[in-house]
C-alpha positions as a Markdown table, in Angstrom:
| # | Residue | x | y | z |
|---|---|---|---|---|
| 1 | Met | 73.2 | 92.9 | 34.5 |
| 2 | Val | 76.6 | 92.4 | 32.9 |
| 3 | Pro | 79.8 | 93.8 | 34.3 |
| 4 | Val | 81.5 | 96.4 | 32.2 |
| 5 | Ala | 84.5 | 94.1 | 31.7 |
| 6 | Ala | 82.3 | 91.6 | 29.8 |
| 7 | Ala | 79.7 | 94.0 | 28.3 |
| 8 | Arg | 81.7 | 94.8 | 25.2 |
| 9 | Arg | 81.8 | 91.1 | 24.2 |
| 10 | Val | 78.0 | 90.9 | 24.7 |
| 11 | Leu | 77.3 | 94.1 | 22.7 |
| 12 | Glu | 79.6 | 93.1 | 19.8 |
| 13 | Ser | 76.8 | 90.6 | 18.9 |
| 14 | Gly | 74.9 | 93.6 | 17.4 |
| 15 | Glu | 71.7 | 92.4 | 19.1 |
| 16 | Tyr | 71.2 | 95.4 | 21.4 |
| 17 | Arg | 69.9 | 98.8 | 20.6 |
| 18 | Ser | 70.3 | 100.3 | 24.1 |
| 19 | Ile | 71.8 | 99.6 | 27.5 |
| 20 | Leu | 71.3 | 100.7 | 31.0 |
| 21 | Leu | 74.6 | 101.8 | 32.6 |
| 22 | Ser | 74.3 | 101.4 | 36.4 |
| 23 | Gly | 76.0 | 100.3 | 39.5 |
| 24 | Gly | 76.8 | 101.2 | 43.1 |
| 25 | Ser | 77.6 | 104.8 | 44.2 |
| 26 | Asp | 80.6 | 105.9 | 46.2 |
| 27 | Ser | 80.6 | 107.6 | 49.5 |
| 28 | His | 79.6 | 110.9 | 47.9 |
| 29 | Gly | 76.6 | 109.5 | 46.0 |
| 30 | Cys | 78.4 | 109.4 | 42.7 |
| 31 | Leu | 78.7 | 106.5 | 40.2 |
| 32 | Pro | 82.3 | 106.2 | 39.0 |
| 33 | Leu | 81.3 | 106.7 | 35.4 |
| 34 | Met | 84.5 | 108.6 | 34.4 |
| 35 | Glu | 86.5 | 105.5 | 35.2 |
| 36 | His | 84.8 | 103.8 | 32.3 |
| 37 | Leu | 84.8 | 106.6 | 29.8 |
| 38 | Ala | 86.6 | 104.6 | 27.1 |
| 39 | Phe | 83.8 | 101.9 | 27.2 |
| 40 | Ile | 81.1 | 104.6 | 27.2 |
| 41 | Glu | 82.7 | 106.2 | 24.1 |
| 42 | Trp | 82.8 | 102.8 | 22.4 |
| 43 | Val | 79.2 | 102.1 | 23.1 |
| 44 | His | 78.2 | 105.5 | 21.7 |
| 45 | Glu | 80.3 | 104.9 | 18.6 |
| 46 | Gln | 78.3 | 101.7 | 17.9 |
| 47 | Gly | 75.1 | 103.6 | 17.8 |
| 48 | Ile | 73.8 | 101.9 | 20.9 |
| 49 | Arg | 71.7 | 104.2 | 23.0 |
| 50 | Ile | 72.8 | 104.7 | 26.7 |
| 51 | Asn | 70.6 | 105.3 | 29.7 |
| 52 | Ala | 72.9 | 106.0 | 32.6 |
| 53 | His | 72.2 | 106.0 | 36.3 |
| 54 | Val | 74.4 | 108.9 | 37.2 |
| 55 | Gly | 74.1 | 109.8 | 40.9 |
| 56 | Leu | 75.6 | 113.1 | 42.0 |
| 57 | Gln | 78.3 | 113.8 | 39.4 |
| 58 | Ser | 80.5 | 116.9 | 39.6 |
| 59 | Asp | 79.6 | 119.7 | 37.2 |
| 60 | Ala | 82.8 | 119.0 | 35.2 |
| 61 | Asp | 82.0 | 115.3 | 34.8 |
| 62 | Val | 78.4 | 116.1 | 33.8 |
| 63 | Arg | 79.8 | 118.2 | 30.9 |
| 64 | Ala | 82.3 | 115.5 | 30.0 |
| 65 | Leu | 79.8 | 112.7 | 30.0 |
| 66 | Ser | 76.7 | 114.4 | 28.5 |
| 67 | Pro | 77.8 | 114.0 | 24.8 |
| 68 | Tyr | 77.6 | 110.2 | 25.2 |
| 69 | Phe | 74.3 | 109.7 | 27.0 |
| 70 | Asp | 70.9 | 109.6 | 25.3 |
| 71 | Lys | 69.1 | 109.5 | 28.7 |
| 72 | Val | 70.2 | 109.9 | 32.3 |
| 73 | Ser | 68.3 | 108.5 | 35.3 |
| 74 | Leu | 68.7 | 110.3 | 38.6 |
| 75 | Asp | 67.2 | 109.1 | 41.9 |
| 76 | Tyr | 65.5 | 112.2 | 43.2 |
| 77 | Val | 65.3 | 112.6 | 47.0 |
| 78 | Trp | 64.3 | 115.9 | 48.7 |
| 79 | Asp | 64.0 | 115.0 | 52.3 |
| 80 | Asp | 67.4 | 115.6 | 54.0 |
| 81 | Gly | 66.6 | 113.0 | 56.7 |
| 82 | Thr | 66.1 | 110.3 | 54.1 |
| 83 | Ile | 69.3 | 111.2 | 52.3 |
| 84 | His | 71.2 | 110.9 | 55.6 |
| 85 | Asp | 69.5 | 107.8 | 57.0 |
| 86 | Val | 69.0 | 105.8 | 53.9 |
| 87 | Tyr | 71.9 | 106.8 | 51.6 |
| 88 | His | 74.2 | 107.8 | 54.5 |
| 89 | Leu | 75.3 | 110.9 | 52.6 |
| 90 | Gln | 76.0 | 114.4 | 53.9 |
| 91 | Arg | 74.1 | 115.9 | 51.0 |
| 92 | Ser | 70.8 | 117.7 | 50.7 |
| 93 | Gly | 67.7 | 117.8 | 48.5 |
| 94 | Ala | 69.1 | 120.9 | 46.9 |
| 95 | Asp | 72.0 | 118.8 | 45.6 |
| 96 | Tyr | 69.7 | 116.5 | 43.7 |
| 97 | Leu | 67.8 | 119.5 | 42.2 |
| 98 | His | 71.1 | 121.0 | 41.2 |
| 99 | Ala | 72.2 | 117.7 | 39.6 |
| 100 | Ala | 68.9 | 117.6 | 37.6 |
| 101 | Gln | 69.4 | 121.1 | 36.4 |
| 102 | Gly | 73.1 | 120.5 | 35.6 |
| 103 | Trp | 72.2 | 117.7 | 33.2 |
| 104 | Val | 69.5 | 119.8 | 31.5 |
| 105 | Asp | 72.0 | 122.6 | 31.0 |
| 106 | Ala | 74.6 | 120.2 | 29.6 |
| 107 | Phe | 72.1 | 118.7 | 27.2 |
| 108 | Ser | 70.8 | 122.1 | 26.1 |
| 109 | Ala | 73.2 | 123.5 | 23.5 |
| 110 | Ala | 71.9 | 127.0 | 23.1 |
| 111 | Gly | 68.9 | 127.6 | 25.3 |
| 112 | Ser | 66.0 | 128.0 | 22.8 |
| 113 | Ser | 62.7 | 126.7 | 24.1 |
| 114 | Glu | 62.8 | 123.7 | 21.7 |
| 115 | Glu | 66.3 | 122.7 | 22.8 |
| 116 | Leu | 65.3 | 123.1 | 26.5 |
| 117 | Thr | 62.3 | 120.8 | 26.0 |
| 118 | Ser | 64.5 | 118.2 | 24.3 |
| 119 | Ala | 67.1 | 118.5 | 27.0 |
| 120 | Lys | 64.6 | 117.9 | 29.7 |
| 121 | Gln | 63.2 | 114.8 | 27.9 |
| 122 | Arg | 66.7 | 113.3 | 28.4 |
| 123 | Val | 66.7 | 113.8 | 32.2 |
| 124 | Asn | 64.5 | 111.2 | 33.9 |
| 125 | Leu | 64.0 | 111.7 | 37.6 |
| 126 | His | 63.2 | 108.6 | 39.7 |
| 127 | Leu | 61.2 | 109.1 | 42.9 |
| 128 | Thr | 61.0 | 106.0 | 45.2 |
| 129 | Ile | 57.8 | 105.9 | 47.3 |
| 130 | Gly | 58.5 | 104.6 | 50.8 |
| 131 | Leu | 62.2 | 104.9 | 50.4 |
| 132 | Lys | 62.6 | 105.5 | 54.2 |
| 133 | Gly | 61.6 | 102.1 | 55.6 |
| 134 | Gly | 58.4 | 101.8 | 53.6 |
| 135 | Val | 56.9 | 105.0 | 55.0 |
| 136 | Val | 56.0 | 108.0 | 52.9 |
| 137 | Val | 58.3 | 110.8 | 54.1 |
| 138 | Gly | 59.1 | 113.7 | 51.9 |
| 139 | Glu | 57.6 | 112.5 | 48.7 |
| 140 | Tyr | 55.0 | 115.3 | 48.6 |
| 141 | Ala | 57.7 | 117.9 | 49.3 |
| 142 | Ala | 59.9 | 116.3 | 46.6 |
| 143 | Ile | 57.0 | 116.8 | 44.1 |
| 144 | Asp | 56.6 | 120.4 | 45.3 |
| 145 | Ser | 60.3 | 121.1 | 44.8 |
| 146 | Leu | 59.9 | 120.1 | 41.1 |
| 147 | Ile | 57.1 | 122.5 | 40.3 |
| 148 | Ala | 59.4 | 125.3 | 39.2 |
| 149 | Phe | 61.8 | 122.9 | 37.4 |
| 150 | Gln | 58.9 | 121.3 | 35.5 |
| 151 | Pro | 60.5 | 117.9 | 34.6 |
| 152 | Ala | 59.5 | 116.3 | 31.3 |
| 153 | Ser | 59.1 | 112.9 | 33.1 |
| 154 | Leu | 59.0 | 111.5 | 36.6 |
| 155 | Val | 59.5 | 107.8 | 37.1 |
| 156 | Phe | 57.9 | 106.3 | 40.2 |
| 157 | Leu | 59.4 | 103.3 | 42.0 |
| 158 | Val | 58.1 | 101.7 | 45.2 |
| 159 | Leu | 60.4 | 100.3 | 47.9 |
| 160 | Ile | 60.9 | 96.5 | 47.8 |
| 161 | Pro | 61.5 | 95.1 | 51.3 |
| 162 | Thr | 64.6 | 93.0 | 50.5 |
| 163 | Glu | 65.8 | 90.1 | 52.6 |
| 164 | Gly | 69.2 | 90.7 | 54.2 |
| 165 | Thr | 68.9 | 94.5 | 54.3 |
| 166 | Val | 67.9 | 96.8 | 57.1 |
| 167 | Tyr | 64.5 | 97.2 | 55.5 |
| 168 | Gly | 64.0 | 93.5 | 54.8 |
| 169 | Asn | 61.1 | 93.2 | 57.2 |
| 170 | Val | 59.3 | 96.5 | 56.7 |
| 171 | Pro | 55.8 | 96.2 | 55.4 |
| 172 | Val | 55.0 | 96.9 | 51.7 |
| 173 | Val | 53.9 | 100.4 | 51.1 |
| 174 | Pro | 50.1 | 100.4 | 51.2 |
| 175 | Ile | 48.4 | 100.9 | 47.9 |
| 176 | Asp | 46.4 | 103.8 | 49.1 |
| 177 | Ala | 49.6 | 105.6 | 50.1 |
| 178 | Val | 51.0 | 105.0 | 46.7 |
| 179 | Glu | 47.8 | 106.3 | 45.1 |
| 180 | Ser | 47.9 | 109.5 | 47.2 |
| 181 | Val | 51.4 | 110.3 | 45.9 |
| 182 | Phe | 50.3 | 109.5 | 42.3 |
| 183 | Ala | 47.3 | 111.8 | 42.6 |
| 184 | Tyr | 49.4 | 114.6 | 44.1 |
| 185 | Ala | 52.0 | 114.3 | 41.3 |
| 186 | Arg | 49.3 | 114.4 | 38.6 |
| 187 | Leu | 47.8 | 117.5 | 40.3 |
| 188 | Lys | 51.0 | 119.4 | 40.8 |
| 189 | Leu | 52.8 | 118.4 | 37.6 |
| 190 | Pro | 50.0 | 118.2 | 35.0 |
| 191 | Ala | 52.4 | 118.5 | 32.0 |
| 192 | Thr | 54.9 | 115.9 | 33.2 |
| 193 | Asp | 55.0 | 112.4 | 31.8 |
| 194 | Leu | 54.5 | 110.0 | 34.8 |
| 195 | Val | 56.0 | 106.5 | 34.4 |
| 196 | Leu | 55.9 | 103.4 | 36.6 |
| 197 | Gly | 59.4 | 102.1 | 36.7 |
| 198 | Cys | 60.7 | 98.5 | 37.2 |
| 199 | Met | 61.2 | 98.6 | 41.0 |
| 200 | Tyr | 58.1 | 97.7 | 43.0 |
| 201 | Pro | 57.0 | 94.7 | 45.1 |
| 202 | Arg | 56.0 | 91.6 | 43.2 |
| 203 | Val | 53.5 | 90.3 | 45.8 |
| 204 | Asp | 50.0 | 89.2 | 45.4 |
| 205 | Ser | 48.1 | 91.6 | 43.0 |
| 206 | Tyr | 50.3 | 94.6 | 43.8 |
| 207 | Gly | 51.6 | 95.1 | 40.3 |
| 208 | Glu | 48.1 | 94.8 | 38.8 |
| 209 | Gln | 46.8 | 97.4 | 41.3 |
| 210 | Leu | 49.7 | 99.7 | 40.3 |
| 211 | Glu | 48.9 | 99.3 | 36.7 |
| 212 | His | 45.3 | 100.2 | 37.4 |
| 213 | Leu | 46.4 | 103.3 | 39.2 |
| 214 | Ser | 48.8 | 104.2 | 36.4 |
| 215 | Arg | 45.9 | 104.2 | 33.9 |
| 216 | Gln | 43.7 | 106.2 | 36.3 |
| 217 | Tyr | 46.3 | 108.9 | 36.6 |
| 218 | Gln | 47.2 | 108.9 | 33.0 |
| 219 | Phe | 50.8 | 107.5 | 33.2 |
| 220 | Arg | 52.8 | 107.4 | 29.9 |
| 221 | Gly | 54.5 | 104.1 | 30.7 |
| 222 | Val | 54.3 | 101.1 | 32.9 |
| 223 | Val | 57.0 | 98.5 | 33.4 |
| 224 | Gly | 56.7 | 94.8 | 34.1 |
| 225 | Val | 52.9 | 94.5 | 34.2 |
| 226 | Lys | 51.0 | 92.8 | 31.4 |
| 227 | Pro | 48.8 | 95.6 | 30.0 |
| 228 | Ser | 45.1 | 95.2 | 30.4 |
| 229 | Ala | 44.4 | 97.7 | 27.7 |
| 230 | Glu | 44.6 | 96.6 | 24.1 |
| 231 | Asp | 45.8 | 99.9 | 22.6 |
| 232 | Val | 49.1 | 100.2 | 24.3 |
| 233 | Glu | 52.5 | 100.0 | 22.7 |
| 234 | Gln | 54.9 | 97.4 | 24.2 |
| 235 | Val | 58.6 | 98.3 | 24.2 |
| 236 | Glu | 61.4 | 95.9 | 25.4 |
| 237 | Glu | 63.8 | 98.6 | 26.6 |
| 238 | Cys | 64.4 | 100.5 | 29.8 |
| 239 | Cys | 61.4 | 102.6 | 30.9 |
| 240 | Val | 62.9 | 105.9 | 30.0 |
| 241 | Phe | 62.9 | 104.9 | 26.3 |
| 242 | Tyr | 59.2 | 105.0 | 26.3 |
| 243 | Lys | 59.4 | 107.7 | 23.6 |
């Protein structure tokens, strides 16, 4: 990860075809992207694709930023208790669903079925399994809340117990709990592309087990695991650029 202040010098090498624009959120759950609009415009002008972690932007900022982003990644949380206890935000699951729909609306120029499909493919929701201290709380309800929305893709992450944080000593989410969520998502969202993202514990054979489950439940993409199948396409970009 390169700070924005130095990123332009790195990108001027011409070696990069896409970037992930990310960083910390403010007290409202929003990444301060508008503060870096000049940089964002410059990257877009270079023909470098942008995937932006957006957080909960205002409707006006969504409209202002949408012309420059090829993809947006939005952490999707539905359980209000998790939002309050983990993110310390006075927001609700409905705010996250509103944010997802806002980006689709901004990307959809006219509203035809083809444009709506294309717009949804640019909005990549990320659902972290075990976000609340390594325990599955609200993940099933989050999937249920997306049935009417019908996301084009849903990226799964798994909490990493990280030293120095309040969840540093929690146990790794059991594989059978992860599988249960995968299975539920595949059942409830049969037309959605499921993707295993880059955040999951790198312990023992955990990654290999996740890769096995990803194949079992027909995921479209897997990050960070050497594929066991020979007929997979390998892409060295952020997971949302799988197609």
